[in-house]
Short mmCIF file of C-alpha atoms in Angstrom, two decimals:
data_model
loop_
_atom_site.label_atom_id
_atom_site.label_comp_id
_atom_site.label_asym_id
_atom_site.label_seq_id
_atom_site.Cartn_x
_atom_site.Cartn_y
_atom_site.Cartn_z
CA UNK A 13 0.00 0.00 0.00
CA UNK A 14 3.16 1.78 1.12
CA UNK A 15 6.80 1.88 0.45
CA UNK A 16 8.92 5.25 1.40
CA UNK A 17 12.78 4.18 -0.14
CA UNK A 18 13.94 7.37 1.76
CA UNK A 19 16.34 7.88 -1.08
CA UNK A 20 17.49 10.19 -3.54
CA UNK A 21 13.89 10.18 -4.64
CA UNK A 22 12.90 12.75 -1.99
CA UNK A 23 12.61 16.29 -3.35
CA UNK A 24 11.92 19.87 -1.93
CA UNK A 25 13.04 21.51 1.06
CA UNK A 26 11.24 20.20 3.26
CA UNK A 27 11.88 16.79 1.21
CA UNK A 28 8.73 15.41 0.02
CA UNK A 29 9.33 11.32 0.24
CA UNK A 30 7.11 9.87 -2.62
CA UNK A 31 5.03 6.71 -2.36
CA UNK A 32 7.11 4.47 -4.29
CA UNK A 33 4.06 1.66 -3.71
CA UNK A 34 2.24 3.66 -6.75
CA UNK A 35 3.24 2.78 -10.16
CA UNK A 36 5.31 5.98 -11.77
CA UNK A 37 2.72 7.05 -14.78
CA UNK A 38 -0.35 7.65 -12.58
CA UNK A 39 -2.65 10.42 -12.25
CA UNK A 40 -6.59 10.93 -10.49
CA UNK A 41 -9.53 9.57 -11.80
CA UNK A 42 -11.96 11.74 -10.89
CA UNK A 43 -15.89 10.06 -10.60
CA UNK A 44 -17.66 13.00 -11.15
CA UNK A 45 -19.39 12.56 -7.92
CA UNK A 46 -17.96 13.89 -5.13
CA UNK A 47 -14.44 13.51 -6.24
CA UNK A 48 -12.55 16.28 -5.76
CA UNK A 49 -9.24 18.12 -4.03
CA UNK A 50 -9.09 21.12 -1.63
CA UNK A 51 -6.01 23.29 -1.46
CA UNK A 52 -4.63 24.69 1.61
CA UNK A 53 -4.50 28.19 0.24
CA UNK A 54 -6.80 30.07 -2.24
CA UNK A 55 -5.14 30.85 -5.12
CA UNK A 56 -5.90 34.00 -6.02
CA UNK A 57 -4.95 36.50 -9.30
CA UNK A 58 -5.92 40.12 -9.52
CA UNK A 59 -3.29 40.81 -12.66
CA UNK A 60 -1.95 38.17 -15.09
CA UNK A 61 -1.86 34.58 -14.58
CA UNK A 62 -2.00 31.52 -16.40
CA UNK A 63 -3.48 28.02 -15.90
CA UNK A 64 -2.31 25.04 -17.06
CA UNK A 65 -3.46 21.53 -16.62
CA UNK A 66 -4.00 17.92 -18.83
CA UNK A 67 -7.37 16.45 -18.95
CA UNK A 68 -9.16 13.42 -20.30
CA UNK A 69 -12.66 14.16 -20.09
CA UNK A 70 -15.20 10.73 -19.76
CA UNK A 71 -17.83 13.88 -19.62
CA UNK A 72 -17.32 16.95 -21.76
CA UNK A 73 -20.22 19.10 -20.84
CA UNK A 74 -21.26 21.00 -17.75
CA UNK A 75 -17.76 19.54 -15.46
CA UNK A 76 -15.82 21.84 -13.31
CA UNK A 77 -12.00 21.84 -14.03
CA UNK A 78 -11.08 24.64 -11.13
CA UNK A 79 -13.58 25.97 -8.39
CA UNK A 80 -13.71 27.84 -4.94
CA UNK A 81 -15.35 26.95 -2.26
CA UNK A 82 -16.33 30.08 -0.97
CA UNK A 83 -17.21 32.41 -4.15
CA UNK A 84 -19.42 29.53 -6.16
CA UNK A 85 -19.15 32.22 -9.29
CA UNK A 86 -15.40 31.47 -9.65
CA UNK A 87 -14.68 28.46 -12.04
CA UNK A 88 -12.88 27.46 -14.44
CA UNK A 89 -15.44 25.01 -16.64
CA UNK A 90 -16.30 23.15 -19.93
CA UNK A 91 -19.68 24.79 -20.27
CA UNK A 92 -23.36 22.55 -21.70
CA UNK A 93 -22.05 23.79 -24.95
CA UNK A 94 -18.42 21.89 -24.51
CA UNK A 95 -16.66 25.17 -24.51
CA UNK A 96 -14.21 26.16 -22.14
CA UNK A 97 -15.38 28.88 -19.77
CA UNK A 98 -13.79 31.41 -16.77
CA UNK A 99 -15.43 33.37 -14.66
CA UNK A 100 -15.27 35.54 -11.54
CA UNK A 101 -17.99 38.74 -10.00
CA UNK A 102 -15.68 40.41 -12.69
CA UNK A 103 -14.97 38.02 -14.96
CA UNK A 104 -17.11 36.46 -17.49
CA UNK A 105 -15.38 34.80 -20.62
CA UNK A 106 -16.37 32.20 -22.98
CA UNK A 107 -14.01 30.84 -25.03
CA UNK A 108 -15.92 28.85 -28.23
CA UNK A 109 -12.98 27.63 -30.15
CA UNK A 110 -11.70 25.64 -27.29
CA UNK A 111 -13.66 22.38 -27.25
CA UNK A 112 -12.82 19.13 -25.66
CA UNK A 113 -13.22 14.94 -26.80
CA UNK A 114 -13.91 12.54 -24.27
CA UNK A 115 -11.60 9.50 -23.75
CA UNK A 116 -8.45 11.19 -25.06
CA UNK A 117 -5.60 13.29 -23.37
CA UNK A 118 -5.69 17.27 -24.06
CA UNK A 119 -3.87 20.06 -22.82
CA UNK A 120 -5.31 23.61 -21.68
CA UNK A 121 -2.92 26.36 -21.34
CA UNK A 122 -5.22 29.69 -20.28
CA UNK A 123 -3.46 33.05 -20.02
CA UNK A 124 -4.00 36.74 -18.86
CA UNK A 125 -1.89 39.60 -19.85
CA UNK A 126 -1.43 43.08 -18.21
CA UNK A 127 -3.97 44.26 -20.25
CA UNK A 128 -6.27 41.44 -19.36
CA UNK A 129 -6.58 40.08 -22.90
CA UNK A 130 -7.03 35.92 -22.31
CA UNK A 131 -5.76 33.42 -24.79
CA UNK A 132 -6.53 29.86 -24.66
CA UNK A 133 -4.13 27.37 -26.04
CA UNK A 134 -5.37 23.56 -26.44
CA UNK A 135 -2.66 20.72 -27.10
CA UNK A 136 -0.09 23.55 -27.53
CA UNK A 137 -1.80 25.93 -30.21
CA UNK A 138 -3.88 29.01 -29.83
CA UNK A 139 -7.87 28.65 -30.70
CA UNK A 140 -9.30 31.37 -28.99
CA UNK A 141 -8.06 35.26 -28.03
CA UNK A 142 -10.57 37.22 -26.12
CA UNK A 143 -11.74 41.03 -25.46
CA UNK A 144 -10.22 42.50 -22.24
CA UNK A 145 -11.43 41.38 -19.02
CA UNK A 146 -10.40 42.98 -16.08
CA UNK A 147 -10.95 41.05 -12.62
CA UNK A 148 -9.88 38.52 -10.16
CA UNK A 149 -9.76 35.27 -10.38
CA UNK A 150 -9.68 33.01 -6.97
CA UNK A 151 -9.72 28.81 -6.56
CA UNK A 152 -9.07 26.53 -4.08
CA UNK A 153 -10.80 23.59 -5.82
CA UNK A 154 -9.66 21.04 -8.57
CA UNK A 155 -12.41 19.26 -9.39
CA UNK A 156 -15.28 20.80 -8.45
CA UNK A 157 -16.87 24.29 -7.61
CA UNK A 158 -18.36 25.33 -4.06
CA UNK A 159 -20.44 22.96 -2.48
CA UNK A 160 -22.16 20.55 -4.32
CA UNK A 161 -21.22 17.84 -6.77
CA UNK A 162 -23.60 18.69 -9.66
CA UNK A 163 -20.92 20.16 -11.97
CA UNK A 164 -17.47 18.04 -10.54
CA UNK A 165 -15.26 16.70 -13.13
CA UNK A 166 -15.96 13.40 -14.72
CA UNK A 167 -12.28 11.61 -15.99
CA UNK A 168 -8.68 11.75 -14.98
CA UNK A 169 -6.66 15.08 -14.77
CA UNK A 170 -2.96 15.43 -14.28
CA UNK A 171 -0.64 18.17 -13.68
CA UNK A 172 -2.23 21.56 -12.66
CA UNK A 173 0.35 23.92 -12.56
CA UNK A 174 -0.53 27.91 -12.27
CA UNK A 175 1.58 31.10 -12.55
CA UNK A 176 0.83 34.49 -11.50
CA UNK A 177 1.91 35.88 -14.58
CA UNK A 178 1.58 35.62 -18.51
CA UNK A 179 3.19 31.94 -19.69
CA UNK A 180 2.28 32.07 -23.44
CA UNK A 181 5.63 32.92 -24.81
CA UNK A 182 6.44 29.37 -23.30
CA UNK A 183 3.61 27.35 -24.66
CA UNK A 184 5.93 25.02 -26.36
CA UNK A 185 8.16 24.77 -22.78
CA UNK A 186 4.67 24.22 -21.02
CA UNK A 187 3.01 22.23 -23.76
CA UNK A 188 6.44 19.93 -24.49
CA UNK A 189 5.20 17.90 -27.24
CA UNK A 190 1.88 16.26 -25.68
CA UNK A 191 4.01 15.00 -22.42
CA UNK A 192 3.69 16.66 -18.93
CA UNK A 193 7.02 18.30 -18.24
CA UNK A 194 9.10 17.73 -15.83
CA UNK A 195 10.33 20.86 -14.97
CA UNK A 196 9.42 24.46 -16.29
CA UNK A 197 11.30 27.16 -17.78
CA UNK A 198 9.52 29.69 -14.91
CA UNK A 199 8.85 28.03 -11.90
CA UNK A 200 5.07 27.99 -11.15
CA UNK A 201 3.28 29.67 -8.28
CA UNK A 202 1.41 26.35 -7.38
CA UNK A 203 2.13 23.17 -9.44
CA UNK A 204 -0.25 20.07 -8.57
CA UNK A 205 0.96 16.91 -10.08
CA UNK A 206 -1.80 14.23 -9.16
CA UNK A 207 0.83 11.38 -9.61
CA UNK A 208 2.64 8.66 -7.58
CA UNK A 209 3.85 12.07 -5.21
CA UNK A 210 0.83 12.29 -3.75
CA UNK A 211 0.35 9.90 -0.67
CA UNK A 212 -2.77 7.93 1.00
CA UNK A 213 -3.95 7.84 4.10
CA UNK A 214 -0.61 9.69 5.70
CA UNK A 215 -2.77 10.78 8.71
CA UNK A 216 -5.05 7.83 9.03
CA UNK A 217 -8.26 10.16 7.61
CA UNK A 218 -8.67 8.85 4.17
CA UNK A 219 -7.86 10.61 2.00
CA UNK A 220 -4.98 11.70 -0.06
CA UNK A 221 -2.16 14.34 0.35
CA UNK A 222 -1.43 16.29 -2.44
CA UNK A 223 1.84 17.95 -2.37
CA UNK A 224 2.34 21.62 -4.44
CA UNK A 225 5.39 20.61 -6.29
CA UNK A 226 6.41 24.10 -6.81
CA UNK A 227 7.83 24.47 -3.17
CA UNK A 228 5.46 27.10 -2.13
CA UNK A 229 3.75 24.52 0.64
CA UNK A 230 0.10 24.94 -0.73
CA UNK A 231 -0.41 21.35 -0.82
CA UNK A 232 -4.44 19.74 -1.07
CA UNK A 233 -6.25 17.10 0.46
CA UNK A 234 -9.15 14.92 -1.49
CA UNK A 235 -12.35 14.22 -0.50
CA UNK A 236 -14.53 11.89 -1.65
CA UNK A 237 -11.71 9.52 -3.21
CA UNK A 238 -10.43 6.35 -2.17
CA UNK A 239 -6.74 4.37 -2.83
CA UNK A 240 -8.11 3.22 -6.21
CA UNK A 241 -8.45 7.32 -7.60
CA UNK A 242 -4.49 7.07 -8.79
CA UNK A 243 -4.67 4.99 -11.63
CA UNK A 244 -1.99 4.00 -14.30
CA UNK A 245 -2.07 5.98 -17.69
CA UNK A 246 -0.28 6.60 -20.85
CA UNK A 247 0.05 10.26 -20.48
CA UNK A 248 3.47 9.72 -19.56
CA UNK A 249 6.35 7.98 -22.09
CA UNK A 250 8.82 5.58 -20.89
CA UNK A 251 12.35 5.05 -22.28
CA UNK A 252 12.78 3.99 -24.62
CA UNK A 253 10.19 6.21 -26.62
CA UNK A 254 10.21 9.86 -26.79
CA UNK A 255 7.96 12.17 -27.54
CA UNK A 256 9.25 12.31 -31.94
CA UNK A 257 7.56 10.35 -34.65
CA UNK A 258 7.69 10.44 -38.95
CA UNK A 259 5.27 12.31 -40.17
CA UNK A 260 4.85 10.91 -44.13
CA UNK A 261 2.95 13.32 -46.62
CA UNK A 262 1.71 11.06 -49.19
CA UNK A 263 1.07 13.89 -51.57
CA UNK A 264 4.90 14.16 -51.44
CA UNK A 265 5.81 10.74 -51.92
CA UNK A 266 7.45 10.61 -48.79
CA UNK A 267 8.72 7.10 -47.36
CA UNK A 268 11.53 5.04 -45.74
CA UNK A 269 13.38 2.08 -47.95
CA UNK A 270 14.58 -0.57 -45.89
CA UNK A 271 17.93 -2.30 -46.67
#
C-alpha cells in the first residue's frame, strides 16, 4: 500500500518522500461525484496569470475543471455547450474555439496579460483570443466548484500547474510535445501533479495528500476519493520512446526504404 525508499527520490526543502508503492505514470480519476481536491491556500490573481493543466474528459459538458469553495461564481469550466469557460464577479469569458473529446488526453494552457486580454491554447496551439477582461480570479478547488457535486469533473486530470503571470511565450516549454514536463522554464506559483507524489492515508483520515510541487507549501487534500483514484495511464512515455515520430505526406511521396 506503502513503500517510502527514503532515497534520492525525496525532493523539496522540506523533502517530500514519494510513495514508491504507486506505479510511476499515474494520475486521479476523478468520478464525477464527489471527487474532488481542496487546497490549503486560495489561489488568487488580480493581474496576469496563467493556468495550465492535462485532462481526459469521460464527460465533456457542464464539469468543473477549477472551483472555490467560498465564491461559487469562480470556475474554471467546460460549459453545456463543450466550450471552455472562466469566470469571476468580474470576470465572465467564454471561449468557443476551445472544445474538448472525451476519452483522449488534451492540454489547456489559459493566459492573462497586463492588459487582461485571455488566450486559450489547447494541445499547444492558440484557438481562442478574447476582449479584455479585467478582474480577479480566486480557486481553491480542482475538481469541483463550491459545495455541491452537480458540476465536478468526470475523468482523470494530471498536472495543474498555475503562474501568477503571462506563460504564453512558453507554450511550447509548457506544452512539451503532448508530455507533462518535468520541470518548467519559470517556476510555477502552485504546481499540482496528481501522480505517484501524492500519498494515502498519511494521517489515518482517508484521504490523499497532495503535495504543491512548486515548493510554495500549498499542498491539497481529497475528498470523496479512495486508494483506487491514482490509476496507471499513458500520459506519460517511458524510455525507450520519446515524444518524436515520422510524419509521411503522401502527396509528397514521402517514405523510408529498408535495406
Amino acid at each position: 500500500v506503502a513503500f517510502y525508499p527514503l532515497g534520492d527520490n525525496s525532493s523539496g526543502n522540506p523533502l517530500t518522500q514519494p510513495n514508491e508503492a504507486v506505479e510511476d505514470a499515474s494520475v486521479f480519476d476523478f468520478d464525477g461525484n464527489g471527487d474532488f481536491i481542496t487546497l490549503n491556500n486560495i489561489q488568487s490573481f488580480s493581474q496576469e496569470f496563467s493556468i495550465s493543466m492535462w485532462i481526459n474528459p469521460d464527460d465533456n459538458t457542464d464539469v468543473n475543471l477549477l472551483g472555490n469553495s467560498s465564491v461559487i461564481a469562480n470556475f474554471l469550466f467546460i460549459n453545456a455547450s463543450n466550450q471552455l469557460q472562466i469566470a469571476s464577479p468580474d470576470i465572465a469569458t467564454t471561449f468557443t474555439n476551445t472544445t474538448f473529446s472525451t476519452g483522449s488526453w488534451q492540454h489547456i494552457l489559459l493566459t492573462r496579460d497586463s492588459s487582461n486580454v485571455f488566450k486559450a491554447y489547447k494541445n499547444g496551439n492558440l484557438t481562442d483570443t478574447s476582449s479584455a477582461d479585467a478582474g480577479s480570479f480566486a480557486f481553491n478547488q480542482i475538481g469541483r466548484y463550491g459545495s455541491v457535486n452537480t458540476f465536478d469533473f468526470d475523468g482523470e486530470i494530471s498536472n495543474v500547474a498555475v503562474w501568477n503571470s503571462d506563460q504564453s511565450s512558453e507554450i511550447s516549454n509548457i506544452y512539451n510535445s503532448g508530455v507533462p514536463a518535468t520541470t518548467y522554464t519559470n517556476t510555477p506559483t502552485a504546481w499540482y501533479k496528481l501522480d505517484q507524489s501524492a500519498n494515502w492515508d498519511v494521517s489515518g483520515s482517508g484521504y490523499w495528500d497532495v503535495p504543491d510541487a512548486s515548493g510554495n507549501g500549498n499542498d491539497g487534500i481529497s475528498s470523496g476519493m479512495t486508494s483506487a483514484n491514482l490509476v496507471l495511464t499513458d500520459l506519460t512515455r517511458n524510455l525507450p520512446y520519446d515524444s518524436y515520430s515520422f510524419n509521411f505526406d503522401a502527396a509528397s511521396g514521402d517514405y523510408i526504404q529498408t535495406t
